[in-house]
DNA sequence: ATGTCTGCAAGGTGCAGA
Protein backbone atom coordinates (compact mmCIF):
# COMPACT_ATOMS: atom_id res chain seq x y z
CA UNK A 1 0.00 0.00 0.00
CA UNK A 2 1.55 3.23 -1.20
CA UNK A 3 0.53 6.47 0.52
CA UNK A 4 1.68 9.86 -0.75
CA UNK A 5 1.43 13.52 0.16
CA UNK A 6 1.70 16.28 -2.41
CA UNK A 7 1.29 20.05 -2.10
CA UNK A 8 0.06 20.83 -5.62
CA UNK A 9 0.03 24.65 -5.30
CA UNK A 10 -3.24 25.14 -7.18
CA UNK A 11 -5.10 22.09 -8.47
CA UNK A 12 -6.55 24.06 -11.38
CA UNK A 13 -3.16 24.96 -12.84
CA UNK A 14 -1.64 21.63 -11.81
CA UNK A 15 -4.16 19.08 -13.02
CA UNK A 16 -2.09 17.81 -15.99
CA UNK A 17 0.96 17.35 -13.76
CA UNK A 18 -1.12 15.64 -11.05
CA UNK A 19 -2.74 13.23 -13.52
CA UNK A 20 0.59 12.36 -15.14
CA UNK A 21 2.14 11.66 -11.75
CA UNK A 22 -0.82 9.51 -10.64
CA UNK A 23 -0.51 7.47 -13.82
CA UNK A 24 3.23 6.96 -13.35
CA UNK A 25 3.45 6.50 -9.57
CA UNK A 26 0.13 4.72 -8.98
CA UNK A 27 -0.21 5.62 -5.30
CA UNK A 28 -3.09 3.97 -3.45
CA UNK A 29 -3.79 6.97 -1.23
CA UNK A 30 -2.87 10.61 -1.85
CA UNK A 31 -3.10 13.60 0.48
CA UNK A 32 -3.23 16.85 -1.47
CA UNK A 33 -2.68 20.36 -0.11
CA UNK A 34 -3.05 23.90 -1.45
CA UNK A 35 -5.91 23.16 -3.81
CA UNK A 36 -6.60 26.92 -4.08
CA UNK A 37 -10.06 26.05 -5.34
CA UNK A 38 -13.56 26.39 -3.89
CA UNK A 39 -15.48 23.22 -3.03
CA UNK A 40 -17.38 23.23 -6.35
CA UNK A 41 -14.27 23.54 -8.51
CA UNK A 42 -12.51 20.36 -7.44
CA UNK A 43 -11.82 18.16 -10.52
CA UNK A 44 -13.54 15.06 -9.15
CA UNK A 45 -14.51 13.70 -12.57
CA UNK A 46 -11.02 13.92 -14.06
CA UNK A 47 -9.66 12.09 -11.01
CA UNK A 48 -12.40 9.49 -11.18
CA UNK A 49 -11.40 8.76 -14.77
CA UNK A 50 -7.92 7.97 -13.45
CA UNK A 51 -9.50 5.57 -10.94
CA UNK A 52 -9.42 7.81 -7.85
CA UNK A 53 -12.27 8.56 -5.48
CA UNK A 54 -11.90 11.67 -3.36
CA UNK A 55 -13.04 13.64 -0.37
CA UNK A 56 -12.01 17.28 -0.20
CA UNK A 57 -12.30 20.51 1.72
CA UNK A 58 -12.06 23.45 -0.63
CA UNK A 59 -11.68 27.19 -0.12
CA UNK A 60 -11.71 30.11 -2.51
CA UNK A 61 -8.22 31.38 -3.44
CA UNK A 62 -6.17 29.67 -0.73
CA UNK A 63 -5.55 26.48 1.21
CA UNK A 64 -7.76 23.46 0.48
CA UNK A 65 -6.99 19.77 1.14
CA UNK A 66 -8.11 16.46 -0.31
CA UNK A 67 -7.69 12.71 0.15
CA UNK A 68 -7.71 10.44 -2.92
CA UNK A 69 -7.99 6.66 -2.90
CA UNK A 70 -7.46 4.38 -5.88
CA UNK A 71 -10.36 2.01 -6.43
CA UNK A 72 -11.87 2.74 -3.02
CA UNK A 73 -14.11 5.37 -1.43
CA UNK A 74 -12.34 7.22 1.37
CA UNK A 75 -14.74 7.28 4.33
CA UNK A 76 -14.79 10.85 5.61
CA UNK A 77 -14.31 11.13 9.38
CA UNK A 78 -13.83 14.87 9.73
CA UNK A 79 -13.41 18.17 7.89
CA UNK A 80 -11.43 20.76 9.83
CA UNK A 81 -9.54 20.45 13.11
CA UNK A 82 -11.47 20.65 16.38
CA UNK A 83 -10.77 23.44 18.85
CA UNK A 84 -11.75 26.65 17.03
CA UNK A 85 -15.17 26.97 15.39
CA UNK A 86 -14.16 30.46 14.19
CA UNK A 87 -11.35 29.07 12.01
CA UNK A 88 -12.45 29.45 8.37
CA UNK A 89 -9.30 28.06 6.75
CA UNK A 90 -9.53 24.69 4.99
CA UNK A 91 -6.41 22.96 6.25
CA UNK A 92 -7.45 19.55 7.55
CA UNK A 93 -9.43 16.59 6.27
CA UNK A 94 -9.54 13.05 7.59
CA UNK A 95 -10.83 9.78 6.18
CA UNK A 96 -10.49 6.04 6.61
CA UNK A 97 -9.05 4.03 3.74
CA UNK A 98 -8.59 0.26 4.13
CA UNK A 99 -8.70 0.31 7.94
CA UNK A 100 -6.11 3.11 8.17
CA UNK A 101 -7.12 6.57 9.35
CA UNK A 102 -5.58 9.21 7.11
CA UNK A 103 -5.23 12.79 8.38
CA UNK A 104 -4.31 15.22 5.59
CA UNK A 105 -3.04 18.58 6.81
CA UNK A 106 -1.72 21.88 5.56
CA UNK A 107 -0.11 23.60 8.50
CA UNK A 108 0.07 27.42 8.24
CA UNK A 109 3.27 28.88 6.79
CA UNK A 110 3.50 31.52 9.54
CA UNK A 111 5.75 34.06 7.85
CA UNK A 112 6.53 36.80 8.59
CA UNK A 113 7.57 35.89 12.11
CA UNK A 114 7.01 37.13 14.70
CA UNK A 115 3.50 38.42 14.03
CA UNK A 116 -0.15 37.38 13.83
CA UNK A 117 0.48 34.78 11.12
CA UNK A 118 3.12 33.10 13.26
CA UNK A 119 0.77 33.19 16.25
CA UNK A 120 -1.90 31.49 14.13
CA UNK A 121 0.63 28.85 13.06
CA UNK A 122 1.48 27.98 16.65
CA UNK A 123 -2.18 27.97 17.70
CA UNK A 124 -3.07 25.69 14.80
CA UNK A 125 -0.15 23.46 15.76
CA UNK A 126 -1.52 23.17 19.31
CA UNK A 127 -4.91 22.12 17.96
CA UNK A 128 -3.22 19.57 15.69
CA UNK A 129 -1.21 18.14 18.58
CA UNK A 130 -4.31 17.88 20.78
CA UNK A 131 -6.16 16.05 18.03
CA UNK A 132 -3.15 13.84 17.27
CA UNK A 133 -3.05 12.83 20.93
CA UNK A 134 -6.73 11.85 20.76
CA UNK A 135 -6.05 9.77 17.65
CA UNK A 136 -3.21 7.91 19.37
CA UNK A 137 -5.48 7.17 22.32
CA UNK A 138 -8.08 5.67 19.98
CA UNK A 139 -5.77 2.76 19.17
CA UNK A 140 -6.55 2.98 15.45
CA UNK A 141 -3.66 2.91 12.92
CA UNK A 142 -3.14 6.51 11.77
CA UNK A 143 -1.04 8.41 9.21
CA UNK A 144 -0.80 12.17 9.60
CA UNK A 145 0.49 13.38 6.24
CA UNK A 146 0.88 16.75 4.66
CA UNK A 147 2.72 20.02 4.31
CA UNK A 148 3.74 20.75 7.89
CA UNK A 149 5.69 23.89 6.97
CA UNK A 150 8.28 22.64 9.47
CA UNK A 151 11.99 22.07 8.84
CA UNK A 152 12.64 19.59 11.67
CA UNK A 153 16.47 19.79 11.92
CA UNK A 154 19.59 21.31 10.35
CA UNK A 155 19.80 18.29 8.06
CA UNK A 156 16.49 19.24 6.48
CA UNK A 157 17.48 22.50 4.79
CA UNK A 158 20.10 23.63 2.32
CA UNK A 159 21.39 26.52 4.43
CA UNK A 160 19.76 26.35 7.85
CA UNK A 161 21.86 29.23 9.18
CA UNK A 162 19.92 31.56 6.88
CA UNK A 163 16.60 30.40 8.29
CA UNK A 164 17.00 31.42 11.93
CA UNK A 165 14.07 33.84 11.76
CA UNK A 166 11.99 31.85 9.29
CA UNK A 167 8.63 30.62 10.58
CA UNK A 168 9.43 27.14 9.20
CA UNK A 169 12.58 26.83 11.30
CA UNK A 170 12.14 29.01 14.38
CA UNK A 171 12.76 27.25 17.71
CA UNK A 172 9.07 27.39 18.67
CA UNK A 173 8.12 25.66 15.39
CA UNK A 174 10.73 22.94 15.71
CA UNK A 175 9.95 22.28 19.36
CA UNK A 176 6.23 21.97 18.55
CA UNK A 177 7.09 19.38 15.90
CA UNK A 178 9.41 17.46 18.19
CA UNK A 179 6.80 17.51 20.94
CA UNK A 180 4.31 16.06 18.48
CA UNK A 181 6.75 13.26 17.56
CA UNK A 182 7.33 12.62 21.26
CA UNK A 183 3.66 11.67 21.64
CA UNK A 184 4.66 8.48 19.82
CA UNK A 185 4.67 9.36 16.12
CA UNK A 186 7.34 8.18 13.67
CA UNK A 187 8.65 10.45 10.90
CA UNK A 188 8.61 7.83 8.11
CA UNK A 189 11.05 9.49 5.72
CA UNK A 190 13.64 10.35 8.38
CA UNK A 191 13.39 6.83 9.82
CA UNK A 192 14.02 5.37 6.36
CA UNK A 193 16.95 7.73 5.65
CA UNK A 194 18.48 8.53 9.07
CA UNK A 195 21.31 10.74 7.84
CA UNK A 196 20.64 11.62 4.18
CA UNK A 197 19.63 15.02 2.88
CA UNK A 198 16.10 14.55 1.63
CA UNK A 199 14.21 17.57 0.31
CA UNK A 200 10.54 17.87 -0.62
CA UNK A 201 10.32 21.58 -1.56
CA UNK A 202 12.41 23.88 -3.70
CA UNK A 203 11.60 27.58 -4.02
CA UNK A 204 10.62 28.93 -7.42
CA UNK A 205 13.15 31.73 -6.82
CA UNK A 206 16.78 31.77 -7.94
CA UNK A 207 16.84 28.37 -9.63
CA UNK A 208 16.54 26.68 -6.28
CA UNK A 209 15.78 23.27 -7.80
CA UNK A 210 18.78 23.32 -10.15
CA UNK A 211 21.02 24.24 -7.21
CA UNK A 212 19.26 21.66 -4.97
CA UNK A 213 18.61 24.47 -2.51
CA UNK A 214 15.65 22.72 -0.93
CA UNK A 215 14.05 21.85 2.36
CA UNK A 216 12.15 18.91 3.86
CA UNK A 217 8.78 20.21 5.01
CA UNK A 218 6.29 17.57 3.81
CA UNK A 219 6.04 14.71 6.28
CA UNK A 220 4.23 11.43 6.90
CA UNK A 221 3.89 10.57 10.59
CA UNK A 222 2.98 7.01 11.56
CA UNK A 223 1.19 5.84 14.67
CA UNK A 224 3.00 2.97 16.50
CA UNK A 225 0.89 0.18 14.95
CA UNK A 226 2.12 1.10 11.47
CA UNK A 227 5.86 1.35 12.09
CA UNK A 228 6.52 -2.37 11.59
CA UNK A 229 4.59 -2.19 8.30
CA UNK A 230 6.88 0.52 6.85
CA UNK A 231 8.73 -0.95 3.85
CA UNK A 232 10.27 2.09 2.19
CA UNK A 233 9.80 5.78 1.44
CA UNK A 234 10.81 8.27 -1.20
CA UNK A 235 10.43 11.62 -2.91
CA UNK A 236 9.49 11.84 -6.59
CA UNK A 237 12.02 14.60 -7.26
CA UNK A 238 11.68 14.30 -11.02
CA UNK A 239 8.15 15.71 -10.83
CA UNK A 240 9.63 18.99 -9.53
CA UNK A 241 11.48 19.28 -12.86
CA UNK A 242 8.38 19.06 -15.03
CA UNK A 243 6.80 22.00 -16.88
CA UNK A 244 4.18 23.97 -14.93
CA UNK A 245 5.03 22.02 -11.78
CA UNK A 246 4.42 22.70 -8.10
CA UNK A 247 7.23 23.99 -5.87
CA UNK A 248 6.79 20.77 -3.84
CA UNK A 249 7.47 17.20 -4.96
CA UNK A 250 5.30 14.19 -4.05
CA UNK A 251 6.51 12.27 -0.98
CA UNK A 252 5.44 8.66 -0.42
CA UNK A 253 5.75 5.62 1.78
CA UNK A 254 5.09 1.96 1.15
CA UNK A 255 3.39 -0.13 3.83
CA UNK A 256 2.81 -3.87 3.87
CA UNK A 257 -0.83 -4.61 3.07
CA UNK A 258 -1.65 -6.39 6.31
CA UNK A 259 -0.59 -6.15 9.92
CA UNK A 260 2.35 -8.46 10.54
C1' DA B 1 15.73 42.99 -0.29
C1' DT B 2 15.62 39.90 -3.80
C1' DG B 3 13.50 36.27 -6.60
C1' DT B 4 8.68 33.36 -9.11
C1' DC B 5 4.51 31.35 -9.06
C1' DT B 6 -1.11 31.02 -8.37
C1' DG B 7 -5.69 32.83 -8.11
C1' DC B 8 -8.59 36.83 -7.91
C1' DA B 9 -11.01 41.19 -9.01
C1' DA B 10 -10.74 43.69 -12.37
C1' DG B 11 -10.23 44.78 -16.84
C1' DG B 12 -5.71 43.74 -20.28
C1' DT B 13 -2.46 44.99 -14.50
C1' DG B 14 -1.65 44.66 -9.59
C1' DC B 15 -2.60 42.49 -5.39
C1' DA B 16 -1.92 38.84 -1.41
C1' DG B 17 0.12 34.65 -0.07
C1' DA B 18 3.63 31.44 -0.26
Tab-separated table of C-alpha atoms (C1' of nucleotides) in Angstrom:
chain	number	residue	atom	x	y	z
A	1	UNK	CA	0.000	0.000	0.000
A	2	UNK	CA	1.555	3.231	-1.195
A	3	UNK	CA	0.529	6.470	0.525
A	4	UNK	CA	1.675	9.859	-0.750
A	5	UNK	CA	1.430	13.519	0.161
A	6	UNK	CA	1.703	16.284	-2.414
A	7	UNK	CA	1.287	20.045	-2.105
A	8	UNK	CA	0.061	20.827	-5.618
A	9	UNK	CA	0.027	24.649	-5.298
A	10	UNK	CA	-3.240	25.141	-7.182
A	11	UNK	CA	-5.097	22.091	-8.466
A	12	UNK	CA	-6.546	24.065	-11.378
A	13	UNK	CA	-3.159	24.960	-12.837
A	14	UNK	CA	-1.642	21.630	-11.809
A	15	UNK	CA	-4.162	19.082	-13.016
A	16	UNK	CA	-2.086	17.810	-15.993
A	17	UNK	CA	0.963	17.348	-13.756
A	18	UNK	CA	-1.118	15.645	-11.051
A	19	UNK	CA	-2.744	13.227	-13.517
A	20	UNK	CA	0.587	12.363	-15.137
A	21	UNK	CA	2.145	11.662	-11.746
A	22	UNK	CA	-0.822	9.515	-10.640
A	23	UNK	CA	-0.510	7.475	-13.819
A	24	UNK	CA	3.234	6.964	-13.353
A	25	UNK	CA	3.455	6.504	-9.573
A	26	UNK	CA	0.127	4.720	-8.979
A	27	UNK	CA	-0.207	5.624	-5.300
A	28	UNK	CA	-3.095	3.966	-3.448
A	29	UNK	CA	-3.785	6.968	-1.228
A	30	UNK	CA	-2.872	10.612	-1.849
A	31	UNK	CA	-3.102	13.596	0.480
A	32	UNK	CA	-3.231	16.855	-1.466
A	33	UNK	CA	-2.683	20.361	-0.112
A	34	UNK	CA	-3.054	23.905	-1.452
A	35	UNK	CA	-5.907	23.161	-3.811
A	36	UNK	CA	-6.599	26.925	-4.081
A	37	UNK	CA	-10.063	26.045	-5.335
A	38	UNK	CA	-13.558	26.392	-3.891
A	39	UNK	CA	-15.477	23.223	-3.032
A	40	UNK	CA	-17.379	23.228	-6.349
A	41	UNK	CA	-14.270	23.535	-8.514
A	42	UNK	CA	-12.512	20.356	-7.437
A	43	UNK	CA	-11.816	18.156	-10.520
A	44	UNK	CA	-13.542	15.056	-9.148
A	45	UNK	CA	-14.509	13.705	-12.565
A	46	UNK	CA	-11.022	13.917	-14.063
A	47	UNK	CA	-9.658	12.088	-11.014
A	48	UNK	CA	-12.404	9.486	-11.180
A	49	UNK	CA	-11.404	8.765	-14.770
A	50	UNK	CA	-7.920	7.972	-13.449
A	51	UNK	CA	-9.497	5.574	-10.944
A	52	UNK	CA	-9.416	7.808	-7.847
A	53	UNK	CA	-12.265	8.562	-5.481
A	54	UNK	CA	-11.896	11.669	-3.357
A	55	UNK	CA	-13.039	13.640	-0.373
A	56	UNK	CA	-12.009	17.279	-0.200
A	57	UNK	CA	-12.296	20.515	1.721
A	58	UNK	CA	-12.057	23.454	-0.632
A	59	UNK	CA	-11.676	27.193	-0.119
A	60	UNK	CA	-11.707	30.112	-2.513
A	61	UNK	CA	-8.219	31.378	-3.439
A	62	UNK	CA	-6.174	29.669	-0.733
A	63	UNK	CA	-5.552	26.480	1.215
A	64	UNK	CA	-7.756	23.461	0.481
A	65	UNK	CA	-6.989	19.772	1.145
A	66	UNK	CA	-8.115	16.455	-0.313
A	67	UNK	CA	-7.691	12.709	0.146
A	68	UNK	CA	-7.709	10.442	-2.922
A	69	UNK	CA	-7.986	6.663	-2.904
A	70	UNK	CA	-7.463	4.383	-5.885
A	71	UNK	CA	-10.359	2.010	-6.435
A	72	UNK	CA	-11.873	2.743	-3.022
A	73	UNK	CA	-14.108	5.366	-1.430
A	74	UNK	CA	-12.337	7.225	1.370
A	75	UNK	CA	-14.741	7.283	4.332
A	76	UNK	CA	-14.793	10.853	5.610
A	77	UNK	CA	-14.315	11.129	9.376
A	78	UNK	CA	-13.826	14.872	9.728
A	79	UNK	CA	-13.409	18.175	7.885
A	80	UNK	CA	-11.433	20.765	9.832
A	81	UNK	CA	-9.544	20.445	13.111
A	82	UNK	CA	-11.470	20.646	16.383
A	83	UNK	CA	-10.775	23.443	18.848
A	84	UNK	CA	-11.748	26.646	17.033
A	85	UNK	CA	-15.173	26.971	15.395
A	86	UNK	CA	-14.162	30.459	14.187
A	87	UNK	CA	-11.353	29.068	12.014
A	88	UNK	CA	-12.446	29.449	8.371
A	89	UNK	CA	-9.296	28.063	6.750
A	90	UNK	CA	-9.531	24.686	4.989
A	91	UNK	CA	-6.413	22.962	6.248
A	92	UNK	CA	-7.452	19.548	7.552
A	93	UNK	CA	-9.434	16.586	6.273
A	94	UNK	CA	-9.539	13.046	7.590
A	95	UNK	CA	-10.828	9.784	6.177
A	96	UNK	CA	-10.487	6.041	6.612
A	97	UNK	CA	-9.051	4.027	3.737
A	98	UNK	CA	-8.592	0.256	4.130
A	99	UNK	CA	-8.695	0.308	7.945
A	100	UNK	CA	-6.114	3.111	8.166
A	101	UNK	CA	-7.121	6.572	9.351
A	102	UNK	CA	-5.577	9.210	7.106
A	103	UNK	CA	-5.226	12.792	8.375
A	104	UNK	CA	-4.314	15.217	5.589
A	105	UNK	CA	-3.041	18.576	6.808
A	106	UNK	CA	-1.725	21.885	5.559
A	107	UNK	CA	-0.109	23.603	8.502
A	108	UNK	CA	0.074	27.420	8.236
A	109	UNK	CA	3.270	28.876	6.786
A	110	UNK	CA	3.497	31.516	9.543
A	111	UNK	CA	5.750	34.059	7.851
A	112	UNK	CA	6.533	36.803	8.592
A	113	UNK	CA	7.573	35.892	12.111
A	114	UNK	CA	7.010	37.127	14.698
A	115	UNK	CA	3.496	38.417	14.027
A	116	UNK	CA	-0.148	37.379	13.830
A	117	UNK	CA	0.476	34.776	11.124
A	118	UNK	CA	3.121	33.104	13.257
A	119	UNK	CA	0.771	33.186	16.252
A	120	UNK	CA	-1.896	31.493	14.128
A	121	UNK	CA	0.626	28.854	13.057
A	122	UNK	CA	1.483	27.980	16.646
A	123	UNK	CA	-2.183	27.967	17.705
A	124	UNK	CA	-3.069	25.693	14.804
A	125	UNK	CA	-0.150	23.458	15.760
A	126	UNK	CA	-1.518	23.175	19.315
A	127	UNK	CA	-4.906	22.123	17.962
A	128	UNK	CA	-3.224	19.573	15.690
A	129	UNK	CA	-1.209	18.142	18.584
A	130	UNK	CA	-4.305	17.880	20.782
A	131	UNK	CA	-6.162	16.045	18.033
A	132	UNK	CA	-3.149	13.836	17.269
A	133	UNK	CA	-3.051	12.830	20.929
A	134	UNK	CA	-6.729	11.847	20.757
A	135	UNK	CA	-6.048	9.775	17.653
A	136	UNK	CA	-3.208	7.911	19.368
A	137	UNK	CA	-5.483	7.172	22.317
A	138	UNK	CA	-8.083	5.673	19.983
A	139	UNK	CA	-5.765	2.757	19.172
A	140	UNK	CA	-6.553	2.977	15.452
A	141	UNK	CA	-3.657	2.908	12.924
A	142	UNK	CA	-3.140	6.514	11.769
A	143	UNK	CA	-1.045	8.406	9.213
A	144	UNK	CA	-0.802	12.167	9.596
A	145	UNK	CA	0.488	13.380	6.242
A	146	UNK	CA	0.882	16.754	4.656
A	147	UNK	CA	2.717	20.023	4.311
A	148	UNK	CA	3.745	20.749	7.893
A	149	UNK	CA	5.692	23.891	6.969
A	150	UNK	CA	8.281	22.645	9.474
A	151	UNK	CA	11.992	22.066	8.836
A	152	UNK	CA	12.637	19.594	11.673
A	153	UNK	CA	16.471	19.786	11.923
A	154	UNK	CA	19.595	21.310	10.354
A	155	UNK	CA	19.804	18.294	8.064
A	156	UNK	CA	16.490	19.241	6.479
A	157	UNK	CA	17.485	22.495	4.786
A	158	UNK	CA	20.096	23.630	2.317
A	159	UNK	CA	21.393	26.516	4.432
A	160	UNK	CA	19.756	26.348	7.851
A	161	UNK	CA	21.857	29.228	9.182
A	162	UNK	CA	19.916	31.560	6.883
A	163	UNK	CA	16.603	30.404	8.289
A	164	UNK	CA	16.999	31.418	11.926
A	165	UNK	CA	14.065	33.836	11.764
A	166	UNK	CA	11.989	31.850	9.294
A	167	UNK	CA	8.629	30.616	10.577
A	168	UNK	CA	9.427	27.141	9.201
A	169	UNK	CA	12.579	26.831	11.304
A	170	UNK	CA	12.140	29.012	14.380
A	171	UNK	CA	12.763	27.245	17.711
A	172	UNK	CA	9.066	27.387	18.668
A	173	UNK	CA	8.123	25.661	15.394
A	174	UNK	CA	10.728	22.944	15.711
A	175	UNK	CA	9.951	22.279	19.363
A	176	UNK	CA	6.232	21.967	18.546
A	177	UNK	CA	7.095	19.377	15.897
A	178	UNK	CA	9.412	17.459	18.187
A	179	UNK	CA	6.800	17.508	20.942
A	180	UNK	CA	4.310	16.058	18.481
A	181	UNK	CA	6.748	13.263	17.560
A	182	UNK	CA	7.330	12.618	21.262
A	183	UNK	CA	3.656	11.668	21.636
A	184	UNK	CA	4.658	8.478	19.821
A	185	UNK	CA	4.673	9.356	16.125
A	186	UNK	CA	7.338	8.181	13.666
A	187	UNK	CA	8.646	10.449	10.905
A	188	UNK	CA	8.609	7.827	8.113
A	189	UNK	CA	11.046	9.493	5.716
A	190	UNK	CA	13.639	10.346	8.381
A	191	UNK	CA	13.389	6.829	9.817
A	192	UNK	CA	14.018	5.367	6.361
A	193	UNK	CA	16.946	7.727	5.654
A	194	UNK	CA	18.475	8.529	9.074
A	195	UNK	CA	21.310	10.741	7.837
A	196	UNK	CA	20.640	11.624	4.179
A	197	UNK	CA	19.629	15.018	2.880
A	198	UNK	CA	16.102	14.547	1.628
A	199	UNK	CA	14.208	17.574	0.313
A	200	UNK	CA	10.541	17.873	-0.620
A	201	UNK	CA	10.319	21.576	-1.556
A	202	UNK	CA	12.410	23.878	-3.701
A	203	UNK	CA	11.596	27.578	-4.021
A	204	UNK	CA	10.615	28.934	-7.421
A	205	UNK	CA	13.146	31.732	-6.825
A	206	UNK	CA	16.778	31.768	-7.938
A	207	UNK	CA	16.841	28.369	-9.633
A	208	UNK	CA	16.542	26.676	-6.276
A	209	UNK	CA	15.777	23.273	-7.796
A	210	UNK	CA	18.778	23.316	-10.150
A	211	UNK	CA	21.017	24.238	-7.206
A	212	UNK	CA	19.263	21.662	-4.972
A	213	UNK	CA	18.611	24.473	-2.514
A	214	UNK	CA	15.648	22.721	-0.928
A	215	UNK	CA	14.051	21.850	2.355
A	216	UNK	CA	12.151	18.915	3.856
A	217	UNK	CA	8.781	20.209	5.011
A	218	UNK	CA	6.288	17.571	3.805
A	219	UNK	CA	6.041	14.711	6.283
A	220	UNK	CA	4.234	11.431	6.900
A	221	UNK	CA	3.891	10.566	10.587
A	222	UNK	CA	2.979	7.013	11.559
A	223	UNK	CA	1.194	5.836	14.674
A	224	UNK	CA	2.999	2.973	16.497
A	225	UNK	CA	0.889	0.183	14.952
A	226	UNK	CA	2.122	1.103	11.471
A	227	UNK	CA	5.864	1.352	12.089
A	228	UNK	CA	6.518	-2.371	11.588
A	229	UNK	CA	4.594	-2.187	8.299
A	230	UNK	CA	6.880	0.518	6.845
A	231	UNK	CA	8.734	-0.949	3.853
A	232	UNK	CA	10.266	2.090	2.190
A	233	UNK	CA	9.800	5.783	1.443
A	234	UNK	CA	10.815	8.274	-1.198
A	235	UNK	CA	10.429	11.622	-2.906
A	236	UNK	CA	9.489	11.836	-6.590
A	237	UNK	CA	12.015	14.604	-7.257
A	238	UNK	CA	11.682	14.297	-11.022
A	239	UNK	CA	8.151	15.711	-10.831
A	240	UNK	CA	9.626	18.986	-9.531
A	241	UNK	CA	11.481	19.285	-12.859
A	242	UNK	CA	8.375	19.059	-15.030
A	243	UNK	CA	6.796	22.001	-16.882
A	244	UNK	CA	4.183	23.974	-14.927
A	245	UNK	CA	5.030	22.017	-11.782
A	246	UNK	CA	4.425	22.702	-8.098
A	247	UNK	CA	7.235	23.989	-5.873
A	248	UNK	CA	6.789	20.770	-3.838
A	249	UNK	CA	7.469	17.200	-4.962
A	250	UNK	CA	5.298	14.194	-4.051
A	251	UNK	CA	6.508	12.269	-0.978
A	252	UNK	CA	5.435	8.664	-0.420
A	253	UNK	CA	5.751	5.618	1.776
A	254	UNK	CA	5.094	1.959	1.146
A	255	UNK	CA	3.386	-0.129	3.832
A	256	UNK	CA	2.806	-3.869	3.865
A	257	UNK	CA	-0.831	-4.611	3.074
A	258	UNK	CA	-1.652	-6.391	6.306
A	259	UNK	CA	-0.594	-6.154	9.922
A	260	UNK	CA	2.353	-8.462	10.542
B	1	DA	C1'	15.727	42.988	-0.285
B	2	DT	C1'	15.617	39.901	-3.796
B	3	DG	C1'	13.499	36.271	-6.597
B	4	DT	C1'	8.685	33.359	-9.106
B	5	DC	C1'	4.509	31.352	-9.063
B	6	DT	C1'	-1.108	31.018	-8.374
B	7	DG	C1'	-5.685	32.832	-8.106
B	8	DC	C1'	-8.587	36.834	-7.905
B	9	DA	C1'	-11.005	41.194	-9.013
B	10	DA	C1'	-10.739	43.689	-12.367
B	11	DG	C1'	-10.229	44.780	-16.844
B	12	DG	C1'	-5.708	43.736	-20.283
B	13	DT	C1'	-2.456	44.993	-14.496
B	14	DG	C1'	-1.648	44.657	-9.586
B	15	DC	C1'	-2.596	42.492	-5.392
B	16	DA	C1'	-1.917	38.842	-1.409
B	17	DG	C1'	0.123	34.648	-0.065
B	18	DA	C1'	3.633	31.444	-0.258
